[in-house]
Coordinates of C-alpha atoms in Angstrom, one line a residue:
M1 CA 259.8 37.0 68.3
Y2 CA 261.3 39.8 65.9
K3 CA 259.8 43.2 66.0
P4 CA 260.7 45.6 63.2
A5 CA 262.0 49.1 64.3
S6 CA 259.5 51.7 64.7
P7 CA 259.6 54.9 63.0
S8 CA 259.9 56.6 66.4
M9 CA 263.0 54.8 67.2
D10 CA 264.5 55.7 63.9
C11 CA 263.5 59.3 64.4
T12 CA 265.3 59.3 67.8
A13 CA 268.4 57.9 66.6
D14 CA 268.5 60.4 63.6
S15 CA 267.8 63.3 66.0
K16 CA 270.6 62.2 68.2
A17 CA 273.1 61.7 65.1
V18 CA 272.0 65.3 63.9
Y19 CA 272.5 66.8 67.2
K20 CA 276.2 65.3 67.7
Q21 CA 276.9 66.1 64.3
A22 CA 276.0 69.8 64.9
E23 CA 278.0 69.9 68.0
S24 CA 281.0 68.4 66.5
S25 CA 281.0 70.7 63.5
A26 CA 280.7 73.6 65.9
L27 CA 283.9 72.4 67.6
I28 CA 285.6 71.7 64.3
S29 CA 285.1 75.3 63.0
G30 CA 287.6 78.0 63.1
D31 CA 287.8 79.2 66.8
R32 CA 289.7 82.3 67.7
T33 CA 290.2 81.2 71.2
S34 CA 292.0 78.1 70.5
P35 CA 295.9 78.1 69.7
I36 CA 296.9 77.1 66.3
S37 CA 300.3 75.7 67.6
V38 CA 302.8 75.5 70.5
I39 CA 306.3 75.9 69.9
L40 CA 309.5 75.5 71.9
V41 CA 312.6 77.2 71.0
S42 CA 316.0 77.9 72.6
S43 CA 319.0 79.9 72.0
G44 CA 322.5 79.1 73.1
S45 CA 326.2 78.7 72.1
R46 CA 325.2 76.4 69.1
G47 CA 322.6 79.0 67.9
N48 CA 318.7 79.1 67.7
K49 CA 317.0 75.8 67.8
L50 CA 313.4 74.5 67.6
L51 CA 313.1 71.9 70.1
F52 CA 309.4 70.9 69.6
R53 CA 306.2 72.1 67.9
Y54 CA 302.8 70.7 68.0
P55 CA 300.6 69.9 66.0
F56 CA 303.5 69.0 63.7
Q57 CA 303.2 69.0 59.9
R58 CA 302.0 65.6 58.2
V59 CA 304.4 64.0 56.0
S60 CA 302.8 61.7 53.5
E61 CA 304.4 58.2 53.6
N62 CA 304.0 57.8 49.8
T63 CA 305.7 61.0 49.0
S64 CA 309.0 60.1 47.3
S65 CA 312.2 61.9 48.7
S66 CA 312.9 63.7 45.3
A67 CA 309.5 65.3 45.5
Y68 CA 309.9 66.0 49.2
K69 CA 313.3 67.9 48.6
Q70 CA 312.0 70.0 45.8
R71 CA 308.9 71.1 47.7
S72 CA 309.3 74.6 48.8
P73 CA 309.4 75.1 52.5
Y74 CA 307.0 78.2 52.3
A75 CA 304.5 76.2 50.3
L76 CA 301.1 75.6 52.1
N77 CA 300.6 71.8 53.0
T78 CA 297.3 71.1 51.3
A79 CA 297.6 67.2 51.2
G80 CA 296.6 65.7 54.4
D81 CA 296.0 62.0 55.5
A82 CA 292.6 61.7 56.8
A83 CA 292.9 58.1 57.7
D84 CA 295.1 58.2 60.9
D85 CA 295.4 61.4 63.0
Q86 CA 297.9 60.6 65.6
D87 CA 299.5 64.0 65.3
G88 CA 296.5 65.6 66.9
D89 CA 295.6 67.7 63.8
S90 CA 292.2 66.3 63.0
R91 CA 290.6 69.5 61.7
E92 CA 288.3 70.2 58.9
H93 CA 290.2 71.0 55.6
T94 CA 288.8 74.3 54.4
L95 CA 290.4 76.9 52.3
L96 CA 292.5 77.9 55.0
T97 CA 292.9 75.5 58.2
D98 CA 295.0 75.8 61.2
E99 CA 297.8 73.7 59.8
Q100 CA 298.0 75.6 56.6
L101 CA 298.4 78.8 58.6
V102 CA 301.8 77.5 60.3
A103 CA 302.9 75.1 57.6
G104 CA 304.5 77.8 55.5
F105 CA 307.0 78.6 58.4
S106 CA 309.9 75.9 58.4
D107 CA 311.5 74.8 61.6
I108 CA 314.7 77.1 60.8
I109 CA 312.7 80.1 60.2
L110 CA 310.7 79.8 63.5
A111 CA 313.7 79.3 65.4
T112 CA 315.2 82.4 64.0
I113 CA 312.2 84.6 64.6
L114 CA 310.9 83.2 67.9
A115 CA 314.4 82.9 69.7
T116 CA 314.7 86.5 70.8
K117 CA 317.6 88.3 72.1
S118 CA 318.7 88.5 75.8
D119 CA 317.5 92.0 76.1
M120 CA 313.8 91.0 75.4
C121 CA 313.7 88.1 78.1
G122 CA 311.3 88.4 81.0
K123 CA 309.0 90.5 78.8
K124 CA 305.9 89.7 76.6
F125 CA 306.8 88.8 73.1
E126 CA 304.2 89.3 70.3
L127 CA 304.7 89.1 66.7
K128 CA 302.2 89.1 63.9
I129 CA 303.1 87.8 60.5
D130 CA 300.3 87.7 57.9
N131 CA 297.6 85.5 59.4
V132 CA 299.3 84.3 62.4
R133 CA 300.3 86.0 65.8
F134 CA 303.0 84.5 67.9
V135 CA 302.9 85.1 71.6
G136 CA 305.4 84.1 74.2
H137 CA 307.5 84.9 77.3
P138 CA 311.2 84.6 76.6
T139 CA 313.0 83.4 79.7
L140 CA 316.8 84.0 80.4
L141 CA 318.6 80.9 82.0
Q142 CA 322.0 82.5 82.3
S143 CA 323.8 85.7 81.2
P144 CA 325.5 85.1 77.6
H145 CA 329.0 86.0 79.0
T146 CA 328.9 83.3 81.5
I147 CA 329.5 80.6 78.7
Q148 CA 332.5 82.5 77.1
V149 CA 335.1 79.8 78.5
S150 CA 338.4 79.2 77.0
K151 CA 338.8 75.8 75.2
T152 CA 342.0 75.2 77.1
D153 CA 340.6 75.8 80.3
P154 CA 340.3 72.3 82.1
S155 CA 338.0 73.5 84.9
P156 CA 334.4 72.1 85.3
K157 CA 333.1 75.2 83.7
R158 CA 333.3 73.4 80.4
E159 CA 330.3 71.3 81.4
M160 CA 328.0 74.0 82.3
P161 CA 324.7 74.1 80.2
T162 CA 325.1 76.0 76.9
M163 CA 321.5 77.1 76.7
I164 CA 321.0 80.8 77.3
L165 CA 317.4 81.4 76.9
F166 CA 314.2 79.6 76.0
S167 CA 310.6 80.5 75.1
V168 CA 307.3 78.7 74.9
V169 CA 305.3 80.3 72.1
F170 CA 301.7 80.0 71.1
A171 CA 300.7 80.7 67.6
L172 CA 297.2 82.3 67.3
R173 CA 295.0 83.5 64.6
A174 CA 296.0 87.2 63.8
N175 CA 292.3 88.4 64.6
A176 CA 292.5 86.7 68.1
D177 CA 290.7 88.8 70.8
P178 CA 293.3 90.9 73.0
S179 CA 292.0 89.1 76.2
V180 CA 292.9 85.6 74.5
I181 CA 296.4 86.9 73.6
S182 CA 296.8 88.1 77.3
C183 CA 295.7 84.7 78.6
M184 CA 298.1 82.8 76.3
H185 CA 301.0 85.0 77.5
N186 CA 300.0 84.4 81.1
L187 CA 300.4 80.6 80.5
S188 CA 303.5 80.9 78.6
R189 CA 304.9 82.8 81.6
R190 CA 303.9 80.2 84.0
I191 CA 305.3 77.4 82.1
A192 CA 308.6 79.4 81.5
I193 CA 308.8 80.1 85.5
A194 CA 308.4 76.4 86.1
L195 CA 310.9 75.4 83.5
Q196 CA 313.4 77.9 84.7
H197 CA 313.0 76.6 88.3
E198 CA 313.7 73.1 87.4
E199 CA 316.5 74.0 85.1
R200 CA 318.4 75.7 88.0
R201 CA 317.5 72.9 90.4
C202 CA 318.3 69.8 88.3
Q203 CA 318.8 71.0 84.8
Y204 CA 315.8 69.5 83.6
L205 CA 315.1 71.6 80.5
T206 CA 318.9 70.9 79.4
R207 CA 318.4 67.2 79.7
E208 CA 315.0 67.3 77.7
A209 CA 316.6 69.8 75.0
K210 CA 319.5 67.3 74.4
L211 CA 317.0 64.4 74.1
M212 CA 314.8 66.5 71.5
L213 CA 317.9 67.3 69.4
A214 CA 319.2 63.9 69.5
M215 CA 316.0 62.5 68.2
Q216 CA 315.9 65.2 65.5
D217 CA 319.5 64.2 64.3
E218 CA 318.6 60.6 64.4
V219 CA 315.4 61.1 62.3
T220 CA 317.3 63.4 59.9
T221 CA 319.9 60.5 59.4
M222 CA 317.1 58.1 58.9
T223 CA 315.4 60.4 56.4
E224 CA 318.7 60.6 54.2
T225 CA 319.5 56.7 54.4
D226 CA 316.1 55.5 53.3
G227 CA 314.7 58.3 51.6
T228 CA 311.4 58.4 53.5
P229 CA 310.6 61.7 55.1
Q230 CA 309.6 61.6 58.9
S231 CA 308.6 64.0 61.5
P232 CA 311.1 64.0 64.2
F233 CA 308.4 65.3 66.6
R234 CA 306.4 62.6 66.3
Q235 CA 309.3 60.4 67.5
I236 CA 310.1 62.7 70.4
L237 CA 306.6 62.5 71.9
P238 CA 306.9 59.2 73.5
K239 CA 310.2 59.6 74.8
C240 CA 310.3 63.1 76.1
K241 CA 308.1 64.3 79.0
L242 CA 308.2 67.9 78.3
A243 CA 307.0 67.4 74.9
R244 CA 303.9 65.4 76.3
D245 CA 303.3 68.3 78.4
L246 CA 303.3 70.8 75.8
K247 CA 301.0 68.6 73.8
E248 CA 298.8 68.2 76.7
A249 CA 298.7 71.9 77.3
Y250 CA 297.7 72.4 73.6
D251 CA 294.9 69.8 73.5
S252 CA 293.5 71.2 77.0
L253 CA 293.4 74.7 75.4
C254 CA 291.5 73.5 72.3
T255 CA 288.9 71.4 74.4
T256 CA 288.3 72.3 77.8
G257 CA 290.3 75.3 78.4
V258 CA 291.7 73.9 81.7
V259 CA 295.4 73.1 81.9
R260 CA 297.0 71.1 84.5
L261 CA 300.6 70.0 84.2
H262 CA 303.1 68.7 86.4
I263 CA 306.4 70.0 85.1
N264 CA 309.1 67.1 85.7
N265 CA 306.5 65.5 87.8
W266 CA 307.2 67.9 90.4
L267 CA 306.0 71.5 89.9
E268 CA 302.3 72.1 89.1
V269 CA 301.1 74.5 86.6
S270 CA 297.5 75.2 86.6
F271 CA 295.6 77.5 84.2
C272 CA 292.2 78.1 82.8
L273 CA 291.1 79.8 79.5
P274 CA 287.9 81.6 80.7
H275 CA 286.7 81.9 77.1
K276 CA 286.4 78.2 77.1
I277 CA 285.0 77.7 80.3
H278 CA 282.2 80.5 80.5
R279 CA 280.0 80.0 77.8
V280 CA 276.4 80.6 77.7
G281 CA 274.0 79.8 74.7
G282 CA 277.0 79.1 72.7
N283 CA 278.7 82.6 73.2
H284 CA 281.6 83.1 75.6
I285 CA 281.7 85.5 78.4
P286 CA 284.1 88.2 78.0
P287 CA 286.6 88.2 80.8
E288 CA 285.9 91.9 81.5
A289 CA 282.4 91.3 81.8
L290 CA 283.2 88.5 84.3
E291 CA 285.5 90.4 86.3
S292 CA 283.0 93.3 86.6
S293 CA 280.4 91.1 87.7
L294 CA 282.6 89.4 90.4
K295 CA 283.3 92.8 91.7
A296 CA 279.6 93.4 92.3
I297 CA 279.1 90.4 94.5
R298 CA 277.2 91.2 97.6
P299 CA 276.7 89.3 101.0
Y300 CA 273.1 88.4 100.0
H301 CA 274.2 86.5 96.8
A302 CA 274.6 82.8 97.1
L303 CA 277.3 80.4 95.5
L304 CA 275.9 77.4 93.4
L305 CA 278.5 74.7 92.8
L306 CA 278.1 73.3 89.2
D307 CA 279.3 69.9 90.2
S308 CA 278.8 67.6 93.4
E309 CA 280.9 68.1 96.3
K310 CA 282.8 64.7 96.0
A311 CA 283.7 65.6 92.6
L312 CA 285.0 69.1 93.2
L313 CA 287.1 67.7 96.2
A314 CA 288.7 65.1 94.1
Q315 CA 289.8 67.9 91.7
L316 CA 291.6 69.9 94.2
P317 CA 295.3 69.5 94.5
L318 CA 296.8 67.9 97.7
D319 CA 298.2 71.3 98.9
C320 CA 295.1 73.3 98.5
S321 CA 293.8 75.8 101.0
P322 CA 292.0 74.1 104.0
A323 CA 289.5 77.1 103.8
L324 CA 288.5 76.1 100.3
V325 CA 287.9 72.6 101.4
R326 CA 285.7 73.8 104.3
L327 CA 283.8 76.3 102.0
I328 CA 283.1 73.5 99.5
K329 CA 281.7 71.1 102.3
T330 CA 279.6 73.8 103.7
C331 CA 278.3 75.6 100.5
S332 CA 274.5 75.4 99.7
A333 CA 272.3 77.0 97.2
V334 CA 269.9 78.1 100.1
K335 CA 272.6 80.0 102.0
N336 CA 273.8 83.5 101.2
L337 CA 277.5 84.2 101.4
Q338 CA 277.2 85.9 104.9
Q339 CA 275.6 82.8 106.4
L340 CA 278.1 80.6 104.4
A341 CA 281.0 82.8 106.2
Q342 CA 279.4 82.0 109.5
D343 CA 278.8 78.4 108.9
A344 CA 282.4 77.8 107.5
D345 CA 284.0 80.0 110.2
L346 CA 285.7 82.2 107.6
A347 CA 285.9 85.9 107.2
L348 CA 283.5 87.4 104.8
L349 CA 286.3 88.8 102.6
Q350 CA 287.9 85.5 102.4
V351 CA 284.5 83.9 101.3
F352 CA 284.3 86.4 98.7
Q353 CA 287.8 85.5 97.3
I354 CA 287.2 81.8 97.4
A355 CA 283.7 82.4 95.7
A356 CA 285.4 84.4 92.9
H357 CA 288.2 81.9 92.4
L358 CA 285.4 79.1 91.8
V359 CA 283.5 81.1 89.6
Y360 CA 286.8 82.1 87.5
W361 CA 287.5 78.4 87.2
G362 CA 284.0 77.5 86.1
K363 CA 283.2 75.4 89.3
A364 CA 280.4 77.6 90.6
I365 CA 278.0 80.4 89.6
I366 CA 276.4 83.4 91.5
V367 CA 272.8 83.1 92.2
Y368 CA 270.3 84.5 94.7
P369 CA 269.6 82.0 97.6
L370 CA 266.7 79.5 96.8
C371 CA 263.6 80.4 98.6
E372 CA 259.7 80.1 98.0
N373 CA 259.5 83.7 96.7
N374 CA 262.0 83.4 93.9
V375 CA 260.5 83.6 90.4
Y376 CA 262.0 81.7 87.7
M377 CA 261.3 81.2 83.9
L378 CA 262.7 79.4 81.1
S379 CA 265.9 80.7 79.5
P380 CA 265.5 81.9 75.9
H381 CA 268.8 80.1 75.3
A382 CA 268.0 77.0 76.9
N383 CA 268.3 73.6 74.9
I384 CA 264.8 72.2 74.6
R385 CA 265.6 69.5 72.1
L386 CA 263.7 66.4 72.7
Y387 CA 266.7 64.2 72.5
S388 CA 269.5 66.2 73.7
P389 CA 272.3 65.0 76.1
L390 CA 270.7 67.1 78.8
A391 CA 267.4 65.4 78.5
E392 CA 269.1 62.1 78.9
Q393 CA 271.0 63.0 81.9
F394 CA 267.9 64.5 83.5
A395 CA 266.1 61.0 83.1
Q396 CA 269.0 59.3 84.6
Q397 CA 269.3 61.7 87.5
F398 CA 265.3 61.9 88.3
P399 CA 263.7 58.7 87.2
G400 CA 260.2 59.0 86.1
H401 CA 260.5 62.8 85.1
E402 CA 261.4 64.3 81.7
L403 CA 263.0 67.4 81.1
P404 CA 260.8 69.0 78.4
S405 CA 257.7 68.5 80.6
M406 CA 259.5 70.1 83.5
L407 CA 260.8 73.0 81.5
A408 CA 257.2 73.7 80.2
K409 CA 256.1 74.5 83.6
F410 CA 258.5 77.5 83.5
S411 CA 257.2 78.8 80.1
L412 CA 255.7 81.6 82.1
P413 CA 257.4 83.0 85.3
I414 CA 256.4 81.0 88.3
S415 CA 257.6 81.2 91.9
L416 CA 258.9 78.2 93.7
S417 CA 255.9 78.3 96.0
E418 CA 253.4 77.9 93.0
F419 CA 256.0 75.4 91.4
R420 CA 255.5 72.8 94.3
N421 CA 252.3 71.1 95.4
P422 CA 251.7 71.8 99.1
L423 CA 250.0 68.3 99.4
D424 CA 253.2 66.5 98.2
A425 CA 255.3 64.6 100.6
P426 CA 258.4 66.4 102.0
M427 CA 260.5 63.8 99.9
H428 CA 258.9 64.8 96.7
E429 CA 259.2 68.5 97.5
A430 CA 263.0 68.2 98.1
Q431 CA 263.3 66.3 94.9
L432 CA 261.7 69.2 93.2
I433 CA 264.1 71.8 94.7
Q434 CA 266.9 69.4 93.4
M435 CA 265.3 69.6 90.0
V436 CA 265.3 73.4 90.1
V437 CA 269.0 73.5 91.2
W438 CA 269.9 71.0 88.4
M439 CA 268.4 73.2 85.9
L440 CA 270.1 76.4 87.3
Q441 CA 273.4 74.6 87.0
R442 CA 272.7 73.9 83.3
R443 CA 271.5 77.5 82.7
L444 CA 268.0 76.3 81.7
L445 CA 266.4 78.8 84.0
I446 CA 266.6 82.5 84.7
Q447 CA 265.6 84.4 87.8
L448 CA 263.5 87.4 87.7
H449 CA 263.6 90.1 90.4
T450 CA 261.3 92.9 91.2
Y451 CA 262.4 96.4 90.5
A452 CA 260.6 99.9 91.4
C453 CA 260.9 103.0 89.4
L454 CA 259.5 106.3 90.5
L455 CA 257.5 107.7 87.7
V456 CA 255.2 110.5 88.5
P457 CA 252.4 111.3 85.7
P458 CA 252.6 114.8 84.6
S459 CA 249.2 116.9 85.0
E460 CA 247.5 118.7 82.4
D461 CA 248.7 122.0 83.4
D462 CA 252.5 120.6 83.2
E463 CA 252.3 119.1 79.8
H464 CA 252.8 122.6 78.1
S465 CA 255.2 123.9 80.5
L466 CA 257.4 120.9 80.6
K467 CA 258.2 121.2 76.9
D468 CA 259.4 124.8 77.2
E469 CA 261.4 124.5 80.3
E470 CA 264.8 122.9 80.6
P471 CA 264.9 119.8 82.8
P472 CA 266.1 120.9 86.4
L473 CA 269.5 120.0 87.8
S474 CA 269.5 116.8 89.5
A475 CA 269.6 117.2 93.3
R476 CA 271.6 114.9 95.4
V477 CA 270.7 113.2 98.7
G478 CA 273.5 111.6 100.5
G479 CA 275.8 112.0 97.5
R480 CA 273.3 110.2 95.2
S481 CA 271.5 111.7 92.4
L482 CA 267.7 111.3 92.5
S483 CA 266.8 112.8 89.1
T484 CA 269.1 110.7 86.7
P485 CA 268.7 107.0 86.8
N486 CA 271.8 106.5 85.1
A487 CA 273.9 108.2 87.7
L488 CA 273.0 105.2 90.1
S489 CA 275.1 102.1 90.0
F490 CA 273.7 98.8 91.2
G491 CA 275.3 97.6 94.4
S492 CA 276.0 101.0 95.6
P493 CA 274.1 101.2 98.8
T494 CA 277.3 99.8 100.7
S495 CA 279.0 103.1 100.4
S496 CA 279.6 105.6 103.4
D497 CA 277.4 108.2 102.2
D498 CA 274.4 105.8 102.1
M499 CA 274.7 104.6 105.6
T500 CA 273.1 107.8 106.9
L501 CA 270.0 106.9 104.9
T502 CA 269.9 103.2 105.5
S503 CA 270.9 102.8 109.1
P504 CA 269.1 100.2 111.2
S505 CA 268.2 103.0 113.7
M506 CA 266.5 105.1 111.2
D507 CA 264.7 101.9 110.0
N508 CA 263.6 100.9 113.4
S509 CA 262.3 104.5 114.4
S510 CA 260.3 104.7 111.1
S511 CA 258.7 101.2 111.5
E512 CA 257.4 102.0 114.9
L513 CA 253.6 103.1 114.4
L514 CA 253.6 105.3 117.5
P515 CA 252.4 108.8 117.7
G516 CA 255.5 109.8 119.5
S517 CA 257.7 108.8 116.7
D518 CA 256.5 111.9 114.5
S519 CA 259.3 114.1 116.0
P520 CA 260.4 117.4 114.6
I521 CA 263.6 115.8 113.5
N522 CA 261.9 113.2 111.4
K523 CA 259.7 115.9 109.9
R524 CA 262.7 117.9 109.0
V525 CA 264.5 114.9 107.4
T526 CA 261.3 114.1 105.3
E527 CA 260.9 117.6 104.2
T528 CA 264.7 117.8 103.3
L529 CA 264.5 114.6 101.2
L530 CA 261.2 115.9 99.6
A531 CA 262.8 119.2 98.8
S532 CA 265.3 117.4 96.7
L533 CA 262.9 116.2 94.2
T534 CA 261.5 118.1 91.3
E535 CA 258.1 120.1 91.9
Q536 CA 256.3 117.5 89.6
E537 CA 257.7 114.7 91.8
R538 CA 257.2 116.2 95.1
Q539 CA 253.5 117.0 94.4
G540 CA 252.7 113.6 92.7
I541 CA 254.0 111.9 95.8
L542 CA 252.1 114.2 98.2
N543 CA 248.8 113.6 96.4
V544 CA 249.0 109.8 97.1
P545 CA 246.5 108.9 99.8
A546 CA 249.1 107.0 101.6
A547 CA 251.4 110.0 101.9
Q548 CA 248.7 111.4 104.7
S549 CA 250.3 108.9 107.1
P550 CA 253.5 110.3 108.3
E551 CA 254.9 106.9 108.8
D552 CA 254.3 105.6 105.2
L553 CA 255.5 108.9 103.8
R554 CA 258.8 109.0 105.8
M555 CA 259.5 105.2 104.8
F556 CA 258.8 105.8 101.2
V557 CA 260.9 109.0 101.1
R558 CA 263.7 107.1 102.9
L559 CA 263.6 104.5 100.3
L560 CA 263.5 106.9 97.3
H561 CA 267.1 106.1 96.2
Y562 CA 266.3 102.6 95.6
F563 CA 263.2 103.6 93.3
R564 CA 265.3 104.4 90.0
G565 CA 265.0 100.8 88.5
H566 CA 268.6 99.7 89.6
H567 CA 267.8 97.9 92.9
H568 CA 265.8 94.7 93.1
L569 CA 263.4 94.0 96.1
E570 CA 265.9 91.6 97.6
E571 CA 268.6 94.1 97.8
I572 CA 266.5 96.5 99.4
M573 CA 265.4 93.9 102.0
Y574 CA 268.9 93.1 102.8
H575 CA 270.3 96.7 103.1
E576 CA 267.2 98.2 104.9
N577 CA 266.7 95.1 107.1
M578 CA 262.9 95.0 106.0
R579 CA 260.6 92.1 105.3
R580 CA 259.1 91.2 101.9
S581 CA 255.8 92.0 103.0
Q582 CA 256.5 95.5 104.3
L583 CA 258.0 96.5 100.9
K584 CA 255.2 95.0 98.8
T585 CA 252.8 96.8 101.0
L586 CA 254.5 99.9 100.5
F587 CA 254.7 99.4 96.7
D588 CA 250.9 98.6 96.7
K589 CA 250.1 102.1 98.5
F590 CA 252.3 104.2 96.4
R591 CA 251.5 102.3 93.1
S592 CA 250.2 105.6 91.3
V593 CA 253.8 107.0 91.3
L594 CA 255.8 103.7 91.0
V595 CA 256.3 101.4 88.0
V596 CA 257.1 97.8 89.1
T597 CA 258.9 95.6 86.6
N598 CA 260.4 92.1 86.6
H599 CA 263.6 91.3 85.1
E600 CA 267.1 89.8 85.7
D601 CA 269.6 91.1 88.2
P602 CA 272.4 92.6 86.0
V603 CA 275.1 91.3 88.5
I604 CA 274.2 87.6 87.9
S605 CA 272.5 87.8 84.6
I606 CA 275.9 87.1 83.0
F607 CA 275.9 83.7 84.2
Q608 CA 272.4 82.9 82.9
S609 CA 272.3 84.8 79.6
P610 CA 275.0 85.6 76.9
P611 CA 275.9 89.2 77.0
E612 CA 274.6 91.5 74.1

């Protein structure tokens, strides 16, 4: 029986179409992180040659030879064939497309300006012309004087390669970010080193260059014969392995940002463009922010893999480090890096290096280990469309559950202990944890941490005096400022000057509620720490009823350098070897002088929310 299509089904299809169209338009629009073109040039005894360029300019088949010859080589190519796009230049035709940026440079001009002198080899090459910036790494194959051989000399020296230098050049927009320029130069240098090695080993570059030049001469002869202009680079692609590698590198940079090449089917060249990989909420994470965040990783953090173990192991090269394989197999979102190092039988420093490597390549992110006290909420940048691809993936991964209804539970901050139902079966509870991990991998949730900040309310007598008095100089305890919150940097309790305040021996002595523990040394240390505060802060703390207990006062004063809003609860627990209940009890006793807030951890927030 035929049933007419319901309006809801039509709306679903329309919504999916609109969503996909919006995604594709975002990719088509001008992207300053993508290269405009990749160009291979060489210089030798026969002059400067442009061996290959991609994307190559379109040549209309209906264009007559006379019109083609009369066209200025500096004119912008505004006519495009939108029917077939085998040259890989399928971009939206705006007033100034990527194709038009480089179409004004003929092959002869590019070969002249990009094939540098021998003195510039081994250095970064950067040239800006109008709206185009060329970045490369010229590489010397042999000294120019080595090919100056007499024509009458019958020795085998006549057969040596005539190529002196070459360069793989990427054309970028002139306003490209300096970090993108640096990354493109790095890729150019890596490809050049591989080509130089293969040239010295088996003259691979010379063979490929001869093939490219022969194809160019052949296409030029055909064009003069039949009068139909053709692109020689289109004919080079199926016959030249190096040309296909450069095309693959260009396509990968414009899409995923991950480049994996096997030069001459022998040397592997791996590269990733962090601007393409690390994107949150449609914005890319600057490499500088990523680097600073990786430097702030601590042993209490955890590594969350963004793909399955099987998929990650399949992507690894055959000669990868065994430690990397062992860490991936041992990694879990409920283990911190210190536990991961013990389970994988690796040094903690090596675990840090491998974790940073996986994060840089976009295979993992840094989180806090999952536990029932973790508080999560919906990310403000999460994709909450009903018919988004994420909703479809979630329904396939967890049948019987819908992503919007699951995200609705995190509209307000909620802990995992509140999220799960204690009456559910253990299998259902494990599935809920897998859902949370799945949403964290897609940056749909953010974690909130508890921070405490010392804020003593001023008394009525001090309100007028504080207006006239200058703020006192910040006193320092153990090399740490206690008056200026900005002087504290997160993650700094690992320095040597803090170990005098956070040693386990002091923690154990202060936690024992015995009369004998109130020794003169402990009193003197407490008085010294209180003396480092301002008079207002000292009186405000001593007026708290809990300050009458020497143990509570000593513990509070010992943790004062954490109460500046820069260290969350879990960090204090790790460094001071304390339980969560102890800290929360202490916060409650001194709540009149402490302001407790909940927000993201600055170290890992870069992986959850786009930077400001």
